[in-house]
Short mmCIF file of C-alpha atoms in Angstrom, two decimals:
data_model
loop_
_atom_site.label_atom_id
_atom_site.label_comp_id
_atom_site.label_asym_id
_atom_site.label_seq_id
_atom_site.Cartn_x
_atom_site.Cartn_y
_atom_site.Cartn_z
CA UNK A 10 -12.33 26.11 -34.51
CA UNK A 11 -9.24 28.38 -34.47
CA UNK A 12 -8.33 27.80 -30.79
CA UNK A 13 -5.69 25.47 -29.73
CA UNK A 14 -6.08 23.34 -26.66
CA UNK A 15 -3.06 22.14 -24.84
CA UNK A 16 0.58 22.46 -25.84
CA UNK A 17 1.60 22.96 -29.47
CA UNK A 18 3.11 19.89 -31.11
CA UNK A 19 5.86 22.04 -32.36
CA UNK A 20 8.83 23.83 -30.70
CA UNK A 21 8.03 27.58 -30.16
CA UNK A 22 10.68 29.18 -28.28
CA UNK A 23 11.05 32.09 -30.91
CA UNK A 24 8.76 33.74 -33.30
CA UNK A 25 10.63 32.24 -36.22
CA UNK A 26 9.94 28.79 -34.89
CA UNK A 27 6.18 29.66 -34.72
CA UNK A 28 6.14 31.07 -38.27
CA UNK A 29 7.80 28.00 -39.51
CA UNK A 30 5.08 25.77 -38.06
CA UNK A 31 2.05 27.81 -38.30
CA UNK A 32 2.82 29.27 -41.62
CA UNK A 33 0.82 32.47 -41.26
CA UNK A 34 0.17 34.94 -44.08
CA UNK A 35 0.06 37.94 -41.68
CA UNK A 36 1.88 38.79 -38.51
CA UNK A 37 0.51 41.67 -36.18
CA UNK A 38 2.76 43.27 -33.70
CA UNK A 39 1.12 45.21 -30.63
CA UNK A 40 3.96 44.57 -28.06
CA UNK A 41 4.95 48.17 -27.44
CA UNK A 42 7.84 47.20 -25.19
CA UNK A 43 10.33 45.43 -27.67
CA UNK A 44 11.09 47.84 -30.56
CA UNK A 45 12.47 45.99 -33.55
CA UNK A 46 11.44 42.54 -32.35
CA UNK A 47 10.30 41.74 -35.97
CA UNK A 48 13.94 41.32 -37.27
CA UNK A 49 15.25 40.17 -40.56
CA UNK A 50 15.09 36.57 -39.36
CA UNK A 51 11.27 36.97 -38.88
CA UNK A 52 10.81 38.68 -42.30
CA UNK A 53 12.76 36.01 -43.97
CA UNK A 54 10.69 33.20 -42.36
CA UNK A 55 7.39 34.98 -43.14
CA UNK A 56 8.39 35.33 -46.77
CA UNK A 57 9.75 31.67 -46.96
CA UNK A 58 6.50 30.09 -45.72
CA UNK A 59 4.38 32.08 -47.98
CA UNK A 60 5.98 31.01 -51.29
CA UNK A 61 4.90 33.10 -54.16
CA UNK A 62 2.29 35.04 -52.05
CA UNK A 63 2.88 38.37 -50.42
CA UNK A 64 2.57 38.32 -46.60
CA UNK A 65 1.44 41.27 -44.41
CA UNK A 66 3.13 42.66 -41.30
CA UNK A 67 1.34 45.19 -39.06
CA UNK A 68 3.54 47.17 -36.59
CA UNK A 69 0.70 48.62 -34.41
CA UNK A 70 2.88 49.88 -31.20
CA UNK A 71 2.90 53.47 -30.62
CA UNK A 72 4.86 55.65 -30.48
CA UNK A 73 6.55 54.94 -33.72
CA UNK A 74 9.96 54.52 -31.88
CA UNK A 75 8.31 51.59 -30.19
CA UNK A 76 7.25 49.64 -33.34
CA UNK A 77 8.10 46.21 -34.03
CA UNK A 78 9.59 46.99 -37.47
CA UNK A 79 9.82 49.94 -39.83
CA UNK A 80 8.22 49.98 -43.24
CA UNK A 81 11.61 50.44 -44.70
CA UNK A 82 13.09 47.45 -43.06
CA UNK A 83 10.12 45.19 -44.13
CA UNK A 84 10.33 46.36 -47.63
CA UNK A 85 14.21 46.03 -47.85
CA UNK A 86 14.56 42.78 -46.07
CA UNK A 87 11.80 41.12 -48.20
CA UNK A 88 12.93 42.60 -51.52
CA UNK A 89 9.55 44.33 -51.75
CA UNK A 90 7.38 41.33 -50.95
CA UNK A 91 6.04 42.62 -47.50
#
């Protein structure tokens, strides 16, 4: 039911493009090779598509210096919404 078969109908060259089209309420990072990949543009898009709701971001990469985002940046960039 949740799988997507074939190519997406929307343009997906960036995470922001995917967020704008999929409109997720949660983003999970487990990359481990691109620290800081959840930048302010990603946070802004996640907050924007969730309207009045509070979205979630999980930076699961270890060690901490490889994390996709810091709690401080997520909180600051989203004005306390993430």
